[in-house]
Amino acid sequence: MNLLTNLLAPAESPSGPRIKKQRRGVEIKSSREIEIMRQAGRIVATVLKEVSERVEPGMTTADIDAYAEQRIREMGATPSFKGYHGFPASICASVNDEVVHGIPNGRKVIREGDLLKVDTGAFFQGFHGDSCITIAVGKVSAEAEKLQRVAEEALFKGIEQVKAGAYLLDLAGAIQDHVEANGFSIVEDYTGHGVGRNLHEEPSVFNYRTRSLPNVKLRAGMTLAIEPILNAGSKQTRTLRDKWTVVTIDRSLSAQWEHTVLVTEDGYEILTDRTKV
């Protein structure tokens, strides 16, 4: 979830609710804290893996939300998103041209050919895990298939740059180059973020080259939510009247992937790795 990550964007940026936060600086996690975050990440990974296996045409986004909340609580955690600055659900469920923060709804039916973004978090023993997947529902268009594939590839292009001593611009450049080489645009209104005791911490983890955000040097023990968001058309977005759901301004498709990643001395560890649950 990237509600608070647009705070350094220009004031006229058409992004989500603006909520000020206290800046605490970049936090380095201890070995004990990292182990708890592994458990939080494993819960998120398990839920998203199960959701990806269960989604089918005819379900509603409210059905998916209810299942995710039930599973998060069964594993001893609480949903990170529910009630967060008033958000009413345990997942963000964003369909097709919805970019982020889609509110689950019992009237929103998943259909064959949809691109469904499911973003969720789990709060476990004082720490958060955060991850997002894009699900191609049934047979999708060639454009939709490519968009969701390139978005996931871009996430891993960024993750592969992670290690102590690297800089955020290393991640951002790798993501941007892959996205643009494939003819898509990067949403700049929202970025990744640090994650740990708080769902959103420093630093902002951007997906494009910029001098407007601090180019932080990575240190072992940092935990980052890396989350590129790609549009098939314009990068511009707008927020709907519900004050949460963000859509592409030209109604083009959007895709997002996200992992919580630990920075290590010689590389990284993906704490929300679905292949390990």
CSV table of C-alpha atoms in Angstrom, one decimal:
chain,number,residue,atom,x,y,z
A,1,MET,CA,0.0,0.0,0.0
A,2,ASN,CA,1.4,3.4,-0.9
A,3,LEU,CA,-1.0,5.9,0.6
A,4,LEU,CA,1.6,8.1,2.2
A,5,THR,CA,4.3,7.8,-0.5
A,6,ASN,CA,3.3,10.8,-2.6
A,7,LEU,CA,4.0,13.4,0.1
A,8,LEU,CA,7.0,14.8,-1.8
A,9,ALA,CA,5.1,15.0,-5.1
A,10,PRO,CA,4.1,18.5,-6.4
A,11,ALA,CA,1.1,19.9,-4.7
A,12,GLU,CA,-1.0,19.8,-7.9
A,13,SER,CA,-0.3,16.1,-8.4
A,14,PRO,CA,-3.7,14.3,-8.8
A,15,SER,CA,-3.0,11.6,-6.3
A,16,GLY,CA,-4.7,10.2,-3.2
A,17,PRO,CA,-5.5,11.7,0.2
A,18,ARG,CA,-2.7,13.9,1.6
A,19,ILE,CA,-1.9,13.0,5.2
A,20,LYS,CA,1.1,14.4,6.9
A,21,LYS,CA,3.4,12.1,8.8
A,22,GLN,CA,6.2,12.5,11.3
A,23,ARG,CA,9.5,11.9,9.6
A,24,ARG,CA,11.5,9.4,11.7
A,25,GLY,CA,14.5,8.8,9.4
A,26,VAL,CA,15.6,5.4,8.0
A,27,GLU,CA,15.3,2.6,10.5
A,28,ILE,CA,17.8,-0.3,10.6
A,29,LYS,CA,16.3,-3.5,12.0
A,30,SER,CA,17.9,-5.7,14.5
A,31,SER,CA,18.3,-9.5,14.0
A,32,ARG,CA,15.3,-10.0,16.3
A,33,GLU,CA,13.2,-7.5,14.4
A,34,ILE,CA,14.1,-9.0,11.1
A,35,GLU,CA,13.0,-12.5,12.2
A,36,ILE,CA,9.6,-11.0,13.2
A,37,MET,CA,9.4,-9.3,9.8
A,38,ARG,CA,10.1,-12.7,8.1
A,39,GLN,CA,7.1,-14.1,9.9
A,40,ALA,CA,4.9,-11.1,8.9
A,41,GLY,CA,6.1,-11.4,5.3
A,42,ARG,CA,5.4,-15.1,5.3
A,43,ILE,CA,1.8,-14.4,6.3
A,44,VAL,CA,1.4,-11.9,3.5
A,45,ALA,CA,3.0,-14.2,1.0
A,46,THR,CA,0.7,-17.1,2.1
A,47,VAL,CA,-2.4,-15.0,1.8
A,48,LEU,CA,-1.5,-13.7,-1.7
A,49,LYS,CA,-0.6,-17.1,-3.0
A,50,GLU,CA,-3.9,-18.5,-1.8
A,51,VAL,CA,-5.8,-15.6,-3.3
A,52,SER,CA,-4.1,-16.0,-6.6
A,53,GLU,CA,-5.1,-19.7,-6.7
A,54,ARG,CA,-8.7,-19.0,-5.7
A,55,VAL,CA,-9.7,-16.0,-7.8
A,56,GLU,CA,-12.1,-16.8,-10.6
A,57,PRO,CA,-14.8,-15.0,-12.7
A,58,GLY,CA,-18.0,-14.4,-10.7
A,59,MET,CA,-16.3,-13.6,-7.4
A,60,THR,CA,-16.6,-10.1,-6.0
A,61,THR,CA,-13.7,-8.1,-4.6
A,62,ALA,CA,-15.6,-8.2,-1.3
A,63,ASP,CA,-15.3,-12.0,-1.4
A,64,ILE,CA,-11.6,-11.8,-1.8
A,65,ASP,CA,-11.3,-9.2,1.0
A,66,ALA,CA,-13.2,-11.4,3.4
A,67,TYR,CA,-11.0,-14.4,2.6
A,68,ALA,CA,-7.8,-12.4,3.0
A,69,GLU,CA,-8.9,-11.0,6.4
A,70,GLN,CA,-9.9,-14.4,7.7
A,71,ARG,CA,-6.6,-16.0,6.7
A,72,ILE,CA,-4.5,-13.1,8.1
A,73,ARG,CA,-6.3,-13.4,11.5
A,74,GLU,CA,-6.0,-17.2,11.5
A,75,MET,CA,-2.3,-16.9,11.3
A,76,GLY,CA,-2.1,-14.7,14.3
A,77,ALA,CA,-1.8,-11.3,12.6
A,78,THR,CA,-4.1,-8.4,12.0
A,79,PRO,CA,-4.7,-6.7,8.6
A,80,SER,CA,-2.4,-3.7,8.2
A,81,PHE,CA,-4.7,-1.8,5.9
A,82,LYS,CA,-8.1,-2.1,7.7
A,83,GLY,CA,-8.8,1.2,9.4
A,84,TYR,CA,-5.5,2.7,8.3
A,85,HIS,CA,-6.3,6.4,8.0
A,86,GLY,CA,-9.9,5.3,7.5
A,87,PHE,CA,-9.4,2.6,4.8
A,88,PRO,CA,-12.4,0.2,5.2
A,89,ALA,CA,-10.9,-3.1,4.1
A,90,SER,CA,-8.0,-5.6,4.5
A,91,ILE,CA,-6.9,-5.5,0.9
A,92,CYS,CA,-6.8,-3.0,-1.9
A,93,ALA,CA,-8.5,-4.6,-4.9
A,94,SER,CA,-7.9,-2.5,-8.1
A,95,VAL,CA,-9.3,-3.8,-11.4
A,96,ASN,CA,-8.2,-2.9,-14.9
A,97,ASP,CA,-7.8,0.9,-15.1
A,98,GLU,CA,-7.8,1.2,-11.3
A,99,VAL,CA,-4.3,2.0,-10.3
A,100,VAL,CA,-4.2,1.7,-6.5
A,101,HIS,CA,-6.4,1.8,-3.4
A,102,GLY,CA,-9.5,0.2,-4.9
A,103,ILE,CA,-12.0,-0.5,-2.2
A,104,PRO,CA,-13.5,-4.0,-2.1
A,105,ASN,CA,-17.2,-4.0,-3.0
A,106,GLY,CA,-19.9,-6.7,-3.0
A,107,ARG,CA,-21.2,-5.3,-6.3
A,108,LYS,CA,-17.8,-5.4,-8.1
A,109,VAL,CA,-17.7,-8.8,-9.9
A,110,ILE,CA,-14.5,-10.2,-11.3
A,111,ARG,CA,-14.8,-11.1,-14.9
A,112,GLU,CA,-12.9,-13.1,-17.5
A,113,GLY,CA,-10.1,-11.0,-19.0
A,114,ASP,CA,-9.7,-8.6,-16.0
A,115,LEU,CA,-6.4,-7.5,-14.5
A,116,LEU,CA,-6.9,-7.6,-10.7
A,117,LYS,CA,-4.3,-6.0,-8.4
A,118,VAL,CA,-4.5,-7.3,-4.8
A,119,ASP,CA,-2.4,-5.4,-2.3
A,120,THR,CA,-2.4,-6.5,1.4
A,121,GLY,CA,-0.4,-6.2,4.6
A,122,ALA,CA,-0.2,-8.1,7.9
A,123,PHE,CA,0.8,-6.7,11.3
A,124,PHE,CA,2.5,-9.3,13.4
A,125,GLN,CA,4.1,-8.8,16.8
A,126,GLY,CA,4.7,-5.1,16.1
A,127,PHE,CA,5.9,-5.3,12.5
A,128,HIS,CA,4.3,-5.1,9.1
A,129,GLY,CA,4.7,-7.1,5.9
A,130,ASP,CA,3.4,-5.6,2.6
A,131,SER,CA,3.0,-7.0,-0.9
A,132,CYS,CA,1.0,-6.8,-4.1
A,133,ILE,CA,0.3,-9.1,-7.0
A,134,THR,CA,-1.4,-8.6,-10.4
A,135,ILE,CA,-3.7,-11.5,-11.3
A,136,ALA,CA,-4.7,-12.1,-15.0
A,137,VAL,CA,-8.2,-13.5,-14.6
A,138,GLY,CA,-8.7,-16.3,-17.2
A,139,LYS,CA,-7.7,-15.4,-20.7
A,140,VAL,CA,-6.7,-11.8,-21.0
A,141,SER,CA,-5.7,-9.6,-23.9
A,142,ALA,CA,-2.2,-9.6,-25.3
A,143,GLU,CA,-1.7,-6.1,-24.0
A,144,ALA,CA,-2.9,-7.0,-20.5
A,145,GLU,CA,-0.6,-10.1,-20.4
A,146,LYS,CA,2.4,-8.1,-21.4
A,147,LEU,CA,1.7,-5.3,-19.0
A,148,GLN,CA,1.4,-7.6,-16.0
A,149,ARG,CA,4.5,-9.6,-17.0
A,150,VAL,CA,6.6,-6.5,-17.6
A,151,ALA,CA,5.5,-5.0,-14.3
A,152,GLU,CA,6.6,-8.1,-12.4
A,153,GLU,CA,9.9,-8.2,-14.4
A,154,ALA,CA,10.5,-4.5,-13.5
A,155,LEU,CA,10.0,-5.3,-9.8
A,156,PHE,CA,12.8,-7.9,-10.0
A,157,LYS,CA,15.0,-5.6,-12.1
A,158,GLY,CA,14.8,-3.2,-9.1
A,159,ILE,CA,15.3,-5.9,-6.4
A,160,GLU,CA,18.4,-7.2,-8.2
A,161,GLN,CA,20.1,-3.9,-7.5
A,162,VAL,CA,19.6,-4.1,-3.8
A,163,LYS,CA,22.6,-4.5,-1.5
A,164,ALA,CA,24.4,-2.5,1.1
A,165,GLY,CA,26.2,0.4,-0.6
A,166,ALA,CA,23.8,0.7,-3.5
A,167,TYR,CA,21.6,3.8,-4.0
A,168,LEU,CA,17.9,4.2,-4.6
A,169,LEU,CA,18.6,5.6,-8.0
A,170,ASP,CA,20.2,2.2,-8.9
A,171,LEU,CA,16.8,0.6,-8.3
A,172,ALA,CA,14.9,3.4,-10.0
A,173,GLY,CA,17.0,3.4,-13.1
A,174,ALA,CA,16.8,-0.4,-13.6
A,175,ILE,CA,13.0,-0.3,-13.2
A,176,GLN,CA,12.6,2.7,-15.5
A,177,ASP,CA,14.8,1.4,-18.2
A,178,HIS,CA,12.9,-2.0,-18.4
A,179,VAL,CA,9.5,-0.3,-18.3
A,180,GLU,CA,10.2,2.2,-21.0
A,181,ALA,CA,12.0,-0.3,-23.2
A,182,ASN,CA,8.7,-2.2,-23.3
A,183,GLY,CA,6.6,0.8,-24.2
A,184,PHE,CA,4.8,1.4,-20.9
A,185,SER,CA,4.7,4.4,-18.5
A,186,ILE,CA,5.6,4.5,-14.8
A,187,VAL,CA,3.2,6.1,-12.4
A,188,GLU,CA,5.1,8.8,-10.5
A,189,ASP,CA,2.3,9.9,-8.1
A,190,TYR,CA,3.0,6.8,-5.9
A,191,THR,CA,6.3,5.1,-4.9
A,192,GLY,CA,7.5,2.4,-2.6
A,193,HIS,CA,8.6,3.0,1.0
A,194,GLY,CA,10.4,1.8,4.0
A,195,VAL,CA,8.3,-0.7,6.1
A,196,GLY,CA,8.6,-2.1,9.6
A,197,ARG,CA,7.1,-0.9,12.9
A,198,ASN,CA,5.1,1.5,10.7
A,199,LEU,CA,3.4,0.5,7.4
A,200,HIS,CA,5.1,3.5,5.8
A,201,GLU,CA,8.6,4.6,6.8
A,202,GLU,CA,11.5,6.4,5.3
A,203,PRO,CA,12.8,6.3,2.6
A,204,SER,CA,10.5,6.9,-0.4
A,205,VAL,CA,11.5,4.1,-2.9
A,206,PHE,CA,11.0,5.6,-6.3
A,207,ASN,CA,10.7,3.8,-9.6
A,208,TYR,CA,12.1,6.5,-11.9
A,209,ARG,CA,15.1,8.8,-12.1
A,210,THR,CA,14.5,12.0,-10.2
A,211,ARG,CA,16.4,14.6,-8.2
A,212,SER,CA,13.3,15.6,-6.3
A,213,LEU,CA,13.6,12.7,-3.8
A,214,PRO,CA,16.6,11.8,-1.6
A,215,ASN,CA,19.0,9.3,-3.2
A,216,VAL,CA,19.5,7.3,-0.1
A,217,LYS,CA,22.4,4.9,0.2
A,218,LEU,CA,21.2,1.4,1.3
A,219,ARG,CA,22.5,-0.2,4.5
A,220,ALA,CA,22.2,-3.7,5.7
A,221,GLY,CA,19.1,-4.1,7.9
A,222,MET,CA,16.9,-1.7,6.0
A,223,THR,CA,13.5,-3.1,4.9
A,224,LEU,CA,11.9,-1.7,1.8
A,225,ALA,CA,8.6,-2.1,0.0
A,226,ILE,CA,9.5,-1.9,-3.6
A,227,GLU,CA,6.5,-1.5,-5.9
A,228,PRO,CA,6.6,-0.4,-9.5
A,229,ILE,CA,3.2,0.6,-10.9
A,230,LEU,CA,2.9,0.6,-14.7
A,231,ASN,CA,0.2,2.0,-17.1
A,232,ALA,CA,-0.3,0.9,-20.6
A,233,GLY,CA,-1.0,4.5,-21.6
A,234,SER,CA,-0.5,7.8,-19.8
A,235,LYS,CA,1.3,7.9,-16.5
A,236,GLN,CA,-1.3,10.5,-15.2
A,237,THR,CA,-3.9,9.4,-12.6
A,238,ARG,CA,-6.9,10.8,-10.8
A,239,THR,CA,-8.7,10.0,-7.6
A,240,LEU,CA,-12.4,9.0,-7.6
A,241,ARG,CA,-15.1,10.6,-5.4
A,242,ASP,CA,-14.6,7.8,-2.8
A,243,LYS,CA,-11.3,9.6,-2.0
A,244,TRP,CA,-9.4,6.4,-2.3
A,245,THR,CA,-9.6,4.7,-5.7
A,246,VAL,CA,-7.0,6.0,-8.1
A,247,VAL,CA,-7.6,5.4,-11.9
A,248,THR,CA,-5.6,6.1,-15.0
A,249,ILE,CA,-6.7,9.4,-16.6
A,250,ASP,CA,-7.1,7.8,-20.0
A,251,ARG,CA,-8.8,4.6,-18.9
A,252,SER,CA,-5.7,2.5,-19.9
A,253,LEU,CA,-4.8,-0.7,-18.0
A,254,SER,CA,-2.6,-0.6,-14.9
A,255,ALA,CA,-0.5,-3.2,-13.2
A,256,GLN,CA,1.5,-3.4,-9.9
A,257,TRP,CA,3.8,-5.8,-8.2
A,258,GLU,CA,5.3,-5.3,-4.7
A,259,HIS,CA,7.6,-7.2,-2.3
A,260,THR,CA,9.0,-6.4,1.1
A,261,VAL,CA,12.7,-6.7,0.8
A,262,LEU,CA,15.5,-6.8,3.4
A,263,VAL,CA,18.9,-5.2,2.5
A,264,THR,CA,21.8,-7.4,3.3
A,265,GLU,CA,25.6,-6.8,3.1
A,266,ASP,CA,25.9,-8.6,-0.2
A,267,GLY,CA,22.4,-8.5,-1.6
A,268,TYR,CA,18.8,-8.9,-0.5
A,269,GLU,CA,16.2,-11.2,1.0
A,270,ILE,CA,12.6,-11.1,-0.2
A,271,LEU,CA,10.5,-11.4,2.9
A,272,THR,CA,7.2,-11.8,1.0
A,273,ASP,CA,8.4,-14.5,-1.4
A,274,ARG,CA,5.4,-16.6,-2.4
A,275,THR,CA,7.6,-19.4,-3.8
A,276,LYS,CA,8.7,-20.3,-0.2
A,277,VAL,CA,5.3,-20.8,1.3
